[in-house]
Amino acid sequence: MARHAAPGGSVLRLGIPLELPPGFLTRPLAALADACPETRVEPRHMSTADQTAALRTGELDIGLLRERPPGGDLDAMRVTEERLGVLLAADRAAELSGPEGVRLDSLAGLHWVGFPRSGSPVWYDEVTAVLRGHGIDIEASAVGGQTLLAEVKLAAVSDGTAFALAPPHWFHPLPENVVWQPLAGSPLVRRTWAVWQSRSHRQDLGHFVVALGDDTGD
């Protein structure tokens, strides 16, 4: 059963992925607090696949996913797009960067420090299709079986033999020998969707969804 906001207080369980843009949730959360002060938001850091499963079982009320789930049981709204760039060793970036950034095909000799397909299958397939289309050997890349911590990802690219994809607002401090560069032509755009049960009639959830939509400018 979908839960309704109650005068005695309600909990809105919110799924959050890695690497949201800084301040992305600030305005929507403030709008929710203003409209529904009795609602407490409970953030849960989860992969897209785990959020999708939790939404369908009722363990999450709303999630921020990297792909739009199929089927009519979940409603979805695109809330942000990010043009991904690349993290490289500084000397490698100086070698490969042009006026518009780094060409994706120039990375063909490097390993991709990626993420597991299990966390977001559709997004993983989209990324790897684009990388393969630019000559990057996914099978030989450093695609681990689990999500990599930022420190591990940075260490992996620092020796100049690997690269990692990252948004322009990469919020972790970069070592002196690692830099972020845009990808020429922006071949990879990461989208984030707000997703919730289509049968939900919660007023606080509705206010939060409207605030997320207002924040996108769509």
Coordinates of C-alpha atoms in Angstrom, one line a residue:
M1 CA 0.0 0.0 0.0
A2 CA 1.2 3.5 -0.8
R3 CA 1.7 5.6 2.3
H4 CA 0.2 9.0 2.8
A5 CA 1.7 11.9 4.7
A6 CA 0.3 12.0 8.2
P7 CA -0.1 14.9 10.6
G8 CA 2.0 13.0 13.1
G9 CA 5.0 13.0 10.7
S10 CA 6.1 10.9 7.7
V11 CA 9.3 9.6 6.3
L12 CA 10.2 10.0 2.7
R13 CA 12.8 7.4 1.8
L14 CA 14.9 8.8 -1.0
G15 CA 17.4 6.8 -3.1
I16 CA 20.6 8.7 -4.1
P17 CA 23.3 7.6 -6.6
L18 CA 26.9 8.5 -6.6
E19 CA 28.1 11.8 -8.1
L20 CA 25.0 14.0 -8.0
P21 CA 25.7 17.6 -9.0
P22 CA 26.6 19.8 -6.0
G23 CA 23.6 21.4 -4.5
F24 CA 21.2 19.5 -6.8
L25 CA 18.9 18.6 -3.9
T26 CA 19.1 21.8 -1.9
R27 CA 16.2 23.7 -3.4
P28 CA 13.8 20.7 -3.7
L29 CA 14.5 19.7 -0.1
A30 CA 13.9 23.2 1.0
A31 CA 10.6 23.4 -0.9
L32 CA 9.5 20.1 0.6
A33 CA 10.4 21.3 4.1
D34 CA 8.3 24.5 3.5
A35 CA 5.3 22.6 2.1
C36 CA 5.4 19.6 4.4
P37 CA 7.3 20.3 7.6
E38 CA 6.1 17.1 9.1
T39 CA 8.0 15.0 6.6
R40 CA 11.4 13.8 7.3
V41 CA 13.6 12.8 4.4
E42 CA 15.7 9.6 4.8
P43 CA 18.5 9.4 2.2
R44 CA 19.7 6.0 1.1
H45 CA 22.8 5.7 -1.1
M46 CA 22.0 2.9 -3.6
S47 CA 22.8 1.9 -7.2
T48 CA 20.2 2.3 -9.9
A49 CA 19.4 -1.5 -9.9
D50 CA 19.0 -1.6 -6.1
Q51 CA 16.8 1.5 -6.2
T52 CA 14.6 0.0 -8.9
A53 CA 14.1 -3.2 -6.8
A54 CA 13.4 -1.2 -3.6
L55 CA 10.9 1.0 -5.4
R56 CA 9.0 -2.0 -6.6
T57 CA 8.9 -3.6 -3.2
G58 CA 7.9 -0.4 -1.4
E59 CA 11.2 0.0 0.5
L60 CA 11.9 3.3 -1.3
D61 CA 9.4 6.1 -1.9
I62 CA 11.4 7.9 -4.6
G63 CA 14.7 7.3 -6.3
L64 CA 17.2 9.1 -8.4
L65 CA 18.2 6.6 -11.2
R66 CA 20.6 6.6 -14.1
E67 CA 18.1 4.9 -16.3
R68 CA 14.3 5.0 -16.8
P69 CA 12.8 1.7 -15.6
P70 CA 10.4 -0.1 -18.1
G71 CA 6.8 -0.9 -17.2
G72 CA 3.8 1.0 -16.0
D73 CA 4.2 0.5 -12.3
L74 CA 6.8 3.3 -11.9
D75 CA 6.5 6.9 -13.0
A76 CA 9.6 8.8 -14.0
M77 CA 10.8 12.3 -14.8
R78 CA 14.2 13.4 -16.1
V79 CA 15.7 15.8 -13.7
T80 CA 19.3 16.5 -14.8
E81 CA 21.8 15.8 -17.6
E82 CA 25.6 15.9 -17.3
R83 CA 28.1 16.0 -20.1
L84 CA 30.8 13.7 -18.9
G85 CA 34.5 14.4 -19.2
V86 CA 37.5 12.4 -18.4
L87 CA 40.0 12.1 -15.5
L88 CA 43.6 11.6 -16.7
A89 CA 47.1 11.8 -15.5
A90 CA 48.2 15.4 -16.0
D91 CA 51.0 14.5 -18.5
R92 CA 48.7 12.3 -20.5
A93 CA 46.1 15.0 -20.6
A94 CA 48.6 17.5 -21.9
E95 CA 49.5 15.0 -24.6
L96 CA 45.9 14.3 -25.7
S97 CA 44.0 17.5 -25.1
G98 CA 43.0 19.7 -28.0
P99 CA 41.1 23.0 -28.3
E100 CA 37.7 21.3 -27.5
G101 CA 39.1 18.8 -25.0
V102 CA 40.1 15.2 -25.3
R103 CA 38.8 13.1 -28.3
L104 CA 37.4 9.9 -27.1
D105 CA 39.2 7.8 -29.8
S106 CA 42.5 9.2 -28.5
L107 CA 41.9 7.1 -25.3
A108 CA 41.9 3.8 -27.3
G109 CA 45.2 2.7 -25.9
L110 CA 44.2 3.3 -22.2
H111 CA 42.2 1.2 -19.8
W112 CA 38.8 2.4 -18.7
V113 CA 38.3 2.5 -14.9
G114 CA 34.6 1.7 -15.0
F115 CA 31.7 0.6 -12.9
P116 CA 29.9 -2.8 -12.7
R117 CA 27.1 -3.5 -15.2
S118 CA 25.0 -4.9 -12.3
G119 CA 24.6 -1.4 -10.8
S120 CA 22.9 0.2 -13.9
P121 CA 22.7 -2.2 -16.8
V122 CA 21.1 0.2 -19.4
W123 CA 23.5 3.0 -18.6
Y124 CA 26.5 0.6 -18.6
D125 CA 25.5 -0.7 -22.0
E126 CA 25.1 2.8 -23.4
V127 CA 28.6 3.8 -22.1
T128 CA 30.4 0.7 -23.3
A129 CA 28.7 0.9 -26.7
V130 CA 30.0 4.5 -27.2
L131 CA 33.5 3.5 -25.9
R132 CA 33.7 0.5 -28.2
G133 CA 32.6 2.7 -31.1
H134 CA 35.6 4.8 -30.5
G135 CA 38.0 1.9 -30.4
I136 CA 38.3 1.3 -26.7
D137 CA 38.7 -2.3 -25.7
I138 CA 36.3 -2.9 -22.8
E139 CA 37.3 -6.5 -22.2
A140 CA 40.9 -5.4 -21.5
S141 CA 39.8 -2.4 -19.3
A142 CA 39.9 -2.2 -15.6
V143 CA 36.1 -2.7 -15.1
G144 CA 35.9 -4.0 -11.5
G145 CA 33.1 -6.1 -10.1
Q146 CA 32.2 -3.5 -7.6
T147 CA 31.8 0.3 -7.4
L148 CA 35.1 2.0 -7.0
L149 CA 35.8 4.5 -4.3
A150 CA 36.9 7.9 -5.6
E151 CA 40.4 7.4 -4.1
V152 CA 40.8 4.1 -5.9
K153 CA 39.7 5.6 -9.2
L154 CA 42.1 8.5 -8.9
A155 CA 45.0 6.2 -8.0
A156 CA 44.2 4.0 -11.0
V157 CA 44.5 6.8 -13.5
S158 CA 47.5 8.6 -12.0
D159 CA 50.1 6.4 -13.7
G160 CA 48.9 7.4 -17.2
T161 CA 47.7 4.0 -18.3
A162 CA 44.0 4.4 -17.6
F163 CA 41.2 6.9 -17.7
A164 CA 37.9 7.4 -15.8
L165 CA 34.7 9.2 -16.8
A166 CA 33.5 12.0 -14.5
P167 CA 31.2 15.0 -14.5
P168 CA 32.6 18.5 -14.6
H169 CA 31.6 19.1 -11.0
W170 CA 33.8 16.2 -9.8
F171 CA 33.7 17.0 -6.0
H172 CA 36.7 15.0 -4.8
P173 CA 40.0 16.8 -4.5
L174 CA 42.3 15.9 -7.4
P175 CA 45.9 14.9 -6.8
E176 CA 48.4 17.3 -8.5
N177 CA 49.1 14.7 -11.1
V178 CA 45.4 14.1 -12.1
V179 CA 43.2 16.5 -14.1
W180 CA 39.7 16.6 -15.4
Q181 CA 39.2 17.4 -19.1
P182 CA 36.0 17.7 -21.3
L183 CA 35.4 15.2 -24.0
A184 CA 35.4 16.8 -27.4
G185 CA 31.9 16.7 -28.9
S186 CA 30.3 15.6 -25.6
P187 CA 29.8 11.9 -26.7
L188 CA 28.6 10.8 -23.3
V189 CA 25.6 12.4 -21.5
R190 CA 24.5 11.0 -18.2
R191 CA 20.9 11.5 -17.4
T192 CA 19.2 11.2 -14.0
W193 CA 15.6 10.3 -13.5
A194 CA 13.3 10.8 -10.5
V195 CA 11.3 7.6 -10.2
W196 CA 8.4 6.7 -7.9
Q197 CA 5.5 4.2 -7.7
S198 CA 2.7 5.3 -10.1
R199 CA 0.0 4.4 -7.6
S200 CA 1.4 6.6 -4.9
H201 CA -0.9 9.5 -3.8
R202 CA 1.4 10.9 -1.1
Q203 CA 1.1 14.7 -1.0
D204 CA 4.6 15.2 0.3
L205 CA 6.0 13.0 -2.5
G206 CA 4.0 15.1 -5.0
H207 CA 5.5 18.3 -3.6
F208 CA 9.0 16.9 -3.9
V209 CA 8.5 15.8 -7.5
V210 CA 7.1 19.2 -8.5
A211 CA 10.1 20.9 -6.8
L212 CA 12.5 18.6 -8.7
G213 CA 10.8 19.5 -11.9
D214 CA 10.9 23.2 -11.2
D215 CA 14.6 22.9 -10.4
T216 CA 15.4 21.4 -13.9
G217 CA 13.8 24.3 -15.7
D218 CA 11.9 21.8 -17.9

